[in-house]
Amino acid sequence: MTTHLPPPHDWLLTAPWWHWPRQEVRPEQSRPALQKYATPGLVDEFLTDPQRRLVFDETADRGPGPSPAARFVPAVGTPLRKLYLATHHRHYLVAVELHCDRPGLPSPRRDDVCEAGFVVRRRRASVPAAASTEARTMLRDLALARSRLATVEKRLAQAVRARRGGLSRAHVLTEQQAAAQQKVTALQSTLHEWAEAVGVDRELQGWRPLSVDARGDIVPLPERPCPGLRPLPGLGRWEEVGELPSELTEAVFPLHPLVPDPADTGHDATGRTLYFGVVPTGTLDLELLSTADGPALPSAEPRADRAPRFDDASVYEIRCFVRRHDPACPRRHGERDCHGRLTWSEPSEPFRLAGQLDPRGTAHRPVTVRLPNEQELRAAAGLGAAGGIRIGTPPDVRFDKAPGQGYQICSFSIPLITIVASFVLRLFLPIVVFVLQLWFLLALRICLPPSLSVDAALQAELAAKPPDFEADAAFDASIKGRVDPVFAAFATEVAAAAEGAGLDPPATNSFTGGLKGQPPPDRFRTARSVIGGVHSLAAPKDDLRYEARVERAEVFAV
């Protein structure tokens, strides 16, 4: 008598159960979840309490897509999720949950998984060179329409919370929201039709490690080691890949199982099959960019330029996978033991990486440099402590006449360099703002004369409203008489600095005049920035806010 075992159920890889309510889709359609942390010990924090994570702020953690290059534009719209770097004191995990594809989404056994990991991909759209200008224009129009829609939605939400203006105002804003949404939809449709007409080539790219074969040619490194190939550590290329390949050819980052403490019956992973991995926001890997011309190098590698694997000009996504153990293969604990079937997740939400000098990112980890006082400098000079930085100047680029033919060695104390740099910064920064009319830079906390003061009533009035409020003409007029003197005083300081530097300021009436053409909300934000000055050292408003917990009873029927 022959016993026929039923075929195993297919698997599904979804977001962890506590993310289901937020993704607003059916659980089986949810995608890998990104979780944000402010500590490099994020793994320990996740193991202890998987739900404890920082809030993704819809303003600070989103930003415009990268500017389109000559032949490449992002394949997604803006705004995008923005991931900060480890140097910004921000770290990220990707988390998924494994299920059997049957009613109730039961969890399979963890032992049936022989490999789990994720890949980082980027989507790009190659635009013909002749159509690149038109592409920029259409993308800019779409971004402006989305910005207008976001502004109207914010105003509508504020009006509802404030309950001001009655039903008539809410009705007007609702009509504006519908019109803005209709314009966004129309521009999206036009962009898609245009892309098909001009032949935009969309491409999904994955990272392929490289190796050198016996003839000295550079070829992709296969999934399994090959005796005839010599790997090139740290070098790879972005190459086109399939959405759901049956074989892995891309570089893989590991996913680790979340195994709860058996004694902790209330742990979020109890009874579930969960995996997590650390999202790479930086790596030492380099992309090898081959060029068609030029002789080969002595190492048999073609002449090539190198670029970082990850940058702030691309749009990325993550796909997670698990490999099912093939019962016909023997078990080998601690490593992949078969060529079993792969189960892929949906792609994560698209994201881009913040730049190294991102203003919000660097604000998460500010650096304070205290200049030494005169007494400390005199003491250092008396001790002969002039070291710090030594500069060797060759004879052919020497800046001053000195005897001798060798290198001139100059030693500069770091406090001396800091004092000079600080003086130059304070001297030229207001000149740049004034001459180039870059008034918005005041929002980045430019130093102000300490003699400036504002009455307490105005400070309280400005602090009472959020910086993104819907300002009207009446409010702008009410603060104009008290804010303009502050602007005028600052303009006097800027003009004096410009004259002292030997520059003629442009023919502008005053600092206030440079703001006359700005919308009332921008005038308000600048006024509050000027009045706040640099004396209030506050962290970003989105800093260290944690997501609310989701209880099992909210997701699963009891």
XYZ file of C-alpha atoms in Angstrom:
558
model
C 0.000 0.000 0.000
C 1.419 3.367 -1.059
C 0.829 6.443 1.083
C 0.570 9.734 -0.814
C 1.464 12.763 1.231
C -0.431 15.942 0.393
C 1.697 18.649 -1.254
C 2.883 21.328 1.163
C 1.127 24.663 1.205
C 2.724 27.616 -0.517
C 4.319 30.235 1.676
C 3.724 33.960 2.020
C 6.222 36.543 3.236
C 4.471 39.615 4.654
C 4.987 42.463 7.079
C 4.958 41.540 10.804
C 1.436 41.443 12.207
C 1.743 44.729 14.137
C 2.302 46.578 10.844
C -0.880 45.265 9.194
C -3.212 48.008 10.496
C -0.892 50.754 9.237
C -0.325 49.424 5.727
C -4.074 49.470 5.060
C -4.030 46.404 2.770
C -4.908 42.755 3.275
C -2.262 41.017 5.440
C -1.211 38.722 2.583
C -0.558 41.790 0.412
C 1.554 43.680 2.974
C 5.188 44.402 2.263
C 8.412 44.238 4.321
C 8.356 46.823 7.104
C 11.142 49.293 7.835
C 11.718 50.187 11.498
C 13.758 53.206 12.631
C 16.074 53.431 15.660
C 18.374 56.012 17.228
C 20.895 53.556 18.653
C 23.489 51.205 17.129
C 22.154 48.581 19.560
C 18.964 48.274 17.528
C 19.181 44.473 17.305
C 19.104 44.030 21.086
C 16.240 46.514 21.309
C 14.311 44.642 18.610
C 14.870 41.255 20.251
C 13.562 42.581 23.548
C 10.559 44.487 22.177
C 10.007 44.150 18.405
C 7.373 46.885 18.328
C 9.479 49.553 20.026
C 10.710 51.817 17.232
C 10.861 55.486 16.307
C 8.047 57.170 14.406
C 8.577 57.849 10.707
C 7.774 61.550 10.533
C 5.925 62.417 7.335
C 7.940 65.630 6.995
C 11.422 64.845 8.297
C 11.541 61.263 6.958
C 10.280 62.116 3.499
C 11.881 64.256 0.870
C 11.924 65.023 -2.835
C 13.247 62.413 -5.188
C 16.770 62.831 -6.572
C 17.153 65.314 -9.395
C 16.959 63.584 -12.793
C 20.283 63.119 -14.525
C 20.770 63.484 -18.260
C 19.561 60.008 -19.087
C 18.155 58.605 -15.863
C 15.131 59.629 -13.831
C 13.565 57.916 -10.814
C 10.873 55.396 -11.700
C 8.778 56.505 -8.732
C 7.145 59.759 -7.737
C 7.923 62.101 -4.911
C 8.056 62.520 -2.014
C 10.082 59.439 -1.082
C 10.912 57.773 2.190
C 14.322 59.072 3.280
C 16.707 56.933 5.326
C 19.396 58.738 7.283
C 22.916 57.410 7.693
C 24.623 55.862 10.700
C 26.637 59.086 11.054
C 23.270 60.837 11.540
C 22.561 58.631 14.570
C 19.804 56.735 12.757
C 19.644 52.996 12.031
C 17.045 50.768 10.364
C 15.785 47.192 10.380
C 13.646 45.354 7.841
C 11.208 42.835 9.329
C 8.986 40.180 7.730
C 6.696 37.371 8.843
C 6.354 33.944 7.195
C 2.971 32.205 6.745
C 1.374 29.257 5.060
C -0.825 30.435 2.192
C -4.131 29.173 3.535
C -7.032 30.653 5.544
C -5.915 32.105 8.871
C -2.292 32.481 7.693
C -0.793 29.871 10.067
C 2.933 29.973 10.739
C 5.156 27.244 9.259
C 7.965 25.648 11.228
C 11.176 27.610 11.353
C 13.127 24.401 10.756
C 11.629 24.141 7.269
C 13.581 27.251 6.208
C 17.159 26.635 5.110
C 18.006 30.209 4.024
C 16.565 33.683 4.587
C 17.811 37.019 3.297
C 17.036 40.162 1.365
C 18.371 42.037 -1.638
C 18.599 45.793 -2.215
C 17.619 46.867 -5.713
C 17.162 50.113 -7.572
C 14.683 51.035 -10.265
C 15.763 53.307 -13.062
C 14.215 54.650 -16.222
C 16.509 55.416 -19.143
C 15.260 58.462 -21.044
C 16.441 59.237 -24.594
C 18.871 62.163 -24.573
C 16.636 64.225 -26.863
C 13.728 63.920 -24.403
C 15.615 64.615 -21.147
C 14.578 68.296 -20.995
C 10.933 67.408 -21.496
C 11.255 64.721 -18.805
C 12.567 67.250 -16.276
C 9.716 69.625 -17.051
C 7.042 66.959 -16.629
C 8.566 65.647 -13.409
C 8.825 69.176 -12.019
C 5.172 69.872 -12.865
C 4.125 66.619 -11.195
C 6.184 67.423 -8.085
C 4.619 70.890 -7.847
C 1.136 69.406 -8.207
C 1.839 66.907 -5.440
C 3.195 69.704 -3.259
C 0.032 71.718 -3.847
C -2.113 68.708 -2.948
C -0.143 68.157 0.278
C -0.561 71.822 1.221
C -4.328 71.750 0.669
C -4.675 68.522 2.652
C -2.669 70.043 5.516
C -4.832 73.159 5.527
C -7.976 71.055 5.521
C -6.729 68.998 8.476
C -5.809 72.155 10.408
C -9.207 73.713 9.692
C -10.961 70.580 10.928
C -8.894 70.512 14.129
C -9.355 74.217 14.783
C -13.059 74.150 13.799
C -12.729 77.627 12.420
C -14.666 79.001 9.494
C -17.552 76.574 9.841
C -18.797 74.222 7.162
C -18.338 76.737 4.351
C -14.550 76.856 4.753
C -14.268 73.071 5.006
C -16.382 72.777 1.858
C -14.088 75.163 -0.048
C -10.957 73.298 1.040
C -12.547 69.965 0.130
C -13.221 71.268 -3.379
C -9.626 72.505 -3.625
C -8.392 69.080 -2.492
C -10.452 67.320 -5.161
C -9.173 69.699 -7.856
C -5.553 69.236 -6.743
C -5.942 65.433 -6.695
C -7.477 65.532 -10.168
C -4.525 67.529 -11.474
C -2.031 65.068 -9.974
C -3.879 62.146 -11.567
C -3.977 63.895 -14.946
C -0.249 64.684 -14.857
C 0.564 61.090 -13.885
C -1.474 59.786 -16.801
C 0.188 62.231 -19.172
C 3.645 61.207 -17.920
C 2.928 57.506 -18.449
C 1.599 58.096 -21.962
C 4.624 60.232 -22.791
C 7.022 57.567 -21.454
C 5.488 54.934 -23.724
C 5.546 57.273 -26.724
C 9.230 58.248 -26.453
C 10.395 54.768 -25.490
C 11.472 55.159 -21.878
C 13.258 51.964 -20.884
C 12.403 50.955 -17.312
C 14.941 48.737 -15.627
C 15.172 46.883 -12.314
C 18.794 46.568 -11.229
C 20.418 44.300 -8.661
C 23.980 44.227 -7.318
C 26.221 41.558 -8.859
C 29.637 40.854 -7.273
C 32.492 40.542 -9.759
C 35.292 38.058 -10.332
C 38.180 37.436 -12.765
C 38.215 34.302 -14.923
C 41.232 32.377 -16.211
C 41.626 34.681 -19.239
C 41.669 37.804 -17.073
C 38.180 38.959 -18.027
C 35.917 40.449 -15.399
C 32.678 38.474 -15.099
C 29.836 38.309 -12.548
C 30.528 36.047 -9.604
C 28.095 33.089 -9.597
C 26.033 32.087 -6.577
C 28.196 29.035 -5.835
C 32.042 29.271 -5.680
C 33.777 28.255 -8.904
C 37.418 27.030 -8.932
C 38.194 28.924 -12.153
C 37.085 32.317 -10.851
C 38.932 34.687 -8.537
C 36.530 36.976 -6.595
C 37.152 40.721 -6.562
C 36.217 41.663 -2.982
C 34.353 44.930 -2.707
C 33.739 45.353 -6.445
C 30.475 44.821 -8.296
C 28.036 46.247 -10.822
C 24.366 47.131 -10.982
C 22.823 44.828 -13.599
C 19.298 44.106 -14.759
C 17.501 41.387 -12.777
C 14.055 39.793 -12.766
C 11.346 40.650 -10.280
C 10.987 37.121 -8.826
C 13.961 35.038 -9.997
C 14.066 31.324 -9.260
C 17.846 31.471 -8.724
C 19.843 33.977 -6.713
C 22.446 35.924 -8.675
C 22.486 39.103 -6.568
C 24.420 39.979 -3.444
C 22.370 38.925 -0.412
C 22.094 40.428 3.062
C 21.105 37.957 5.817
C 17.763 37.771 7.580
C 17.873 36.389 11.116
C 15.072 34.526 12.902
C 13.420 36.266 15.828
C 13.291 33.560 18.506
C 11.484 34.751 21.649
C 12.312 33.699 25.177
C 10.051 30.670 25.902
C 9.388 32.067 29.365
C 8.012 35.311 27.917
C 4.571 34.203 26.745
C 3.556 37.798 25.966
C 6.409 38.385 23.511
C 5.299 39.729 20.109
C 7.066 36.835 18.325
C 5.471 34.058 20.402
C 3.758 31.634 18.042
C 4.922 33.550 14.947
C 7.725 32.957 12.396
C 9.512 36.302 12.131
C 12.757 37.397 10.497
C 14.713 40.650 10.589
C 17.825 42.185 9.045
C 19.872 45.375 9.332
C 19.275 47.738 6.397
C 22.591 48.858 4.845
C 22.750 52.644 4.440
C 26.439 52.568 3.609
C 29.037 50.089 2.426
C 32.642 50.013 1.264
C 31.642 48.256 -1.975
C 32.398 50.088 -5.220
C 30.713 49.912 -8.598
C 33.128 49.201 -11.447
C 32.154 51.410 -14.379
C 33.703 50.081 -17.582
C 34.666 52.440 -20.406
C 34.854 51.519 -24.038
C 38.113 53.275 -24.889
C 41.537 53.098 -23.356
C 44.016 50.239 -23.054
C 43.649 47.526 -20.457
C 45.439 47.943 -17.180
C 48.414 45.685 -16.272
C 46.150 43.724 -13.907
C 44.013 42.689 -16.928
C 41.121 44.788 -15.613
C 39.632 47.167 -18.180
C 40.138 50.886 -17.647
C 37.305 51.856 -15.330
C 36.049 54.439 -12.909
C 34.652 53.486 -9.521
C 31.544 54.807 -7.819
C 30.026 54.013 -4.404
C 27.510 51.189 -4.393
C 24.938 53.320 -2.557
C 24.468 57.047 -3.091
C 21.911 59.770 -2.441
C 20.978 60.090 -6.131
C 19.203 56.735 -6.600
C 15.909 55.189 -5.529
C 16.137 51.808 -3.798
C 13.805 49.064 -2.604
C 14.178 45.852 -0.599
C 12.837 42.383 -1.412
C 13.037 39.642 1.191
C 13.093 35.909 0.498
C 13.159 32.544 2.243
C 14.310 29.260 0.759
C 12.252 26.188 1.595
C 14.166 23.094 2.581
C 14.007 20.310 0.013
C 13.184 17.065 1.891
C 15.321 15.125 -0.589
C 18.468 16.949 0.600
C 20.270 16.098 3.845
C 20.277 18.693 6.597
C 23.438 20.718 7.222
C 22.896 22.944 10.215
C 24.391 26.390 10.124
C 24.435 26.763 6.321
C 22.220 26.494 3.290
C 21.620 22.821 2.611
C 19.675 22.619 -0.660
C 18.441 24.343 -3.816
C 14.900 24.534 -2.532
C 12.170 26.798 -3.805
C 12.377 30.547 -3.129
C 9.486 32.535 -1.695
C 9.710 36.290 -2.343
C 8.004 39.136 -0.525
C 6.492 42.209 -2.085
C 8.987 45.058 -2.599
C 9.345 47.455 0.304
C 8.332 51.057 -0.100
C 10.861 52.904 -2.273
C 13.432 54.968 -0.445
C 16.471 57.126 -0.990
C 19.461 57.775 1.253
C 20.188 61.132 2.857
C 23.373 62.915 1.894
C 26.324 63.013 4.266
C 25.665 66.715 5.015
C 21.872 66.483 5.161
C 20.729 69.380 7.417
C 18.186 67.326 9.372
C 20.499 64.335 9.623
C 23.406 66.317 11.011
C 20.997 68.012 13.458
C 20.405 64.609 15.085
C 24.030 64.545 16.192
C 25.234 68.141 16.573
C 28.886 68.901 17.236
C 29.773 71.654 19.712
C 33.146 73.370 19.265
C 34.079 75.630 22.178
C 36.612 78.302 21.319
C 39.322 78.759 23.970
C 39.386 81.998 25.910
C 42.315 84.421 25.966
C 43.733 83.022 29.206
C 43.894 79.492 27.781
C 45.553 80.739 24.581
C 48.195 82.680 26.519
C 48.938 79.633 28.663
C 49.314 77.435 25.568
C 51.618 79.976 23.902
C 53.749 80.153 27.038
C 54.160 76.389 27.060
C 55.096 76.332 23.415
C 52.163 74.067 22.602
C 51.877 75.085 18.963
C 51.272 71.638 17.471
C 48.052 70.333 15.981
C 48.406 70.409 12.190
C 51.728 70.510 10.344
C 51.775 71.665 6.704
C 54.749 70.966 4.479
C 55.063 73.463 1.595
C 57.318 72.513 -1.377
C 59.631 75.191 -2.802
C 57.702 75.619 -6.066
C 54.390 76.513 -4.363
C 55.740 78.467 -1.379
C 53.526 81.398 -0.351
C 56.249 83.505 1.280
C 59.957 84.017 0.765
C 62.063 81.903 3.048
C 65.699 80.833 2.870
C 66.560 77.302 1.914
C 65.545 74.933 -0.841
C 63.648 72.232 1.028
C 60.120 71.982 2.327
C 58.918 74.695 4.661
C 57.169 73.165 7.680
C 54.506 75.251 9.389
C 52.701 74.116 12.507
C 49.248 75.517 13.299
C 47.404 75.018 16.538
C 43.899 73.624 16.025
C 42.344 76.330 18.281
C 44.025 78.978 16.093
C 42.578 77.429 12.928
C 39.149 77.230 14.575
C 39.214 80.893 15.619
C 40.170 82.073 12.130
C 37.594 79.801 10.475
C 34.887 81.001 12.842
C 35.746 84.644 12.113
C 35.630 84.086 8.345
C 32.337 82.202 8.634
C 30.676 84.932 10.681
C 32.008 87.622 8.340
C 30.938 86.126 5.030
C 27.784 84.213 5.921
C 25.569 87.305 6.300
C 27.167 88.753 3.165
C 26.154 85.654 1.201
C 22.611 85.936 2.530
C 22.374 89.627 1.720
C 24.154 89.718 -1.665
C 22.556 86.557 -3.072
C 19.160 87.207 -1.455
C 19.160 83.762 0.172
C 16.813 84.753 2.979
C 15.625 81.175 3.509
C 19.036 80.351 4.975
C 17.886 82.080 8.143
C 15.885 78.936 8.874
C 19.256 77.195 9.312
C 19.980 79.340 12.383
C 22.440 81.956 11.158
C 24.078 83.791 14.059
C 22.442 87.097 14.949
C 23.766 90.101 16.840
C 23.149 89.479 20.563
C 21.883 93.052 20.915
C 18.714 92.243 18.979
C 15.700 91.864 21.250
C 11.962 91.455 20.741
C 9.170 92.131 23.172
C 7.794 89.106 25.012
C 4.287 89.541 23.581
C 5.506 89.079 19.998
C 7.645 86.069 20.936
C 4.644 84.424 22.597
C 2.439 85.142 19.579
C 4.946 83.655 17.145
C 5.536 80.592 19.336
C 1.805 79.901 19.631
C 1.384 78.934 15.966
C 3.105 76.081 14.132
C 5.554 77.019 11.351
C 3.325 75.452 8.683
C 0.155 77.293 9.701
C -2.179 78.831 7.153
C -1.303 82.512 7.550
C -3.720 85.135 6.363
C -3.325 88.803 5.503
C -4.745 89.955 8.851
C -2.165 88.056 10.878
C 0.660 89.152 8.582
C -0.393 92.772 9.022
C -0.662 92.374 12.807
C 2.959 91.269 13.188
C 4.415 93.413 10.402
C 4.847 96.517 12.543
C 6.778 94.632 15.228
C 8.785 92.237 13.049
C 9.992 94.756 10.466
C 12.176 96.641 12.998
C 13.966 93.365 13.750
C 14.557 92.811 10.049
C 15.775 96.391 9.650
C 18.258 96.018 12.521
C 19.617 92.826 11.047
C 19.925 94.497 7.618
C 22.055 97.230 9.209
C 24.416 94.622 10.644
C 24.648 92.845 7.281
C 25.344 96.075 5.402
C 28.106 96.996 7.884
C 29.704 93.574 7.429
C 29.552 93.916 3.635
C 31.124 97.376 3.734
C 33.830 96.192 6.088
C 34.710 93.406 3.655
C 35.080 95.916 0.802
C 31.889 94.796 -0.993
C 29.146 97.062 -2.219
C 25.749 95.682 -1.203
C 23.123 95.509 -3.965
C 20.556 98.228 -4.367
C 17.964 96.774 -2.010
C 15.997 98.841 0.447
C 16.435 96.624 3.474
C 16.330 93.081 4.679
C 12.562 93.415 4.952
C 12.367 94.437 1.328
C 13.865 91.130 0.332
C 10.926 89.377 1.958
C 8.111 91.506 0.587
C 7.475 89.120 -2.296
C 7.387 86.034 -0.083
C 4.085 84.377 0.948
C 2.891 85.118 4.502
C 3.837 81.636 5.824
C 7.422 82.144 4.615
C 7.581 85.581 6.228
C 6.316 84.025 9.456
C 8.881 81.220 9.448
C 11.723 83.638 8.761
C 10.543 86.004 11.501
C 10.423 83.217 14.054
C 13.861 82.011 12.977
C 15.314 85.510 13.349
C 13.754 85.995 16.771
C 14.756 82.522 17.948
C 18.352 83.101 16.954
C 20.891 80.506 17.980
C 20.254 80.685 21.699
C 17.577 77.970 21.738
C 19.394 74.684 21.154
C 16.406 72.439 20.465
C 16.403 69.001 18.905
C 14.349 68.386 15.738
C 10.630 68.209 16.440
C 10.457 64.621 15.164
C 13.239 63.434 17.457
C 12.785 60.332 19.646
C 9.035 59.798 19.314
C 8.017 56.152 19.495
C 5.224 54.324 17.712
C 2.216 53.253 19.738
C 1.917 49.557 20.470
C -0.524 47.346 18.602
C -2.149 44.638 20.718
C -2.882 41.195 19.328
C -6.581 41.650 20.039
C -6.607 44.530 17.527
C -5.351 42.229 14.751
C -6.442 38.674 15.565
C -9.914 37.457 16.508
C -9.973 36.156 20.060
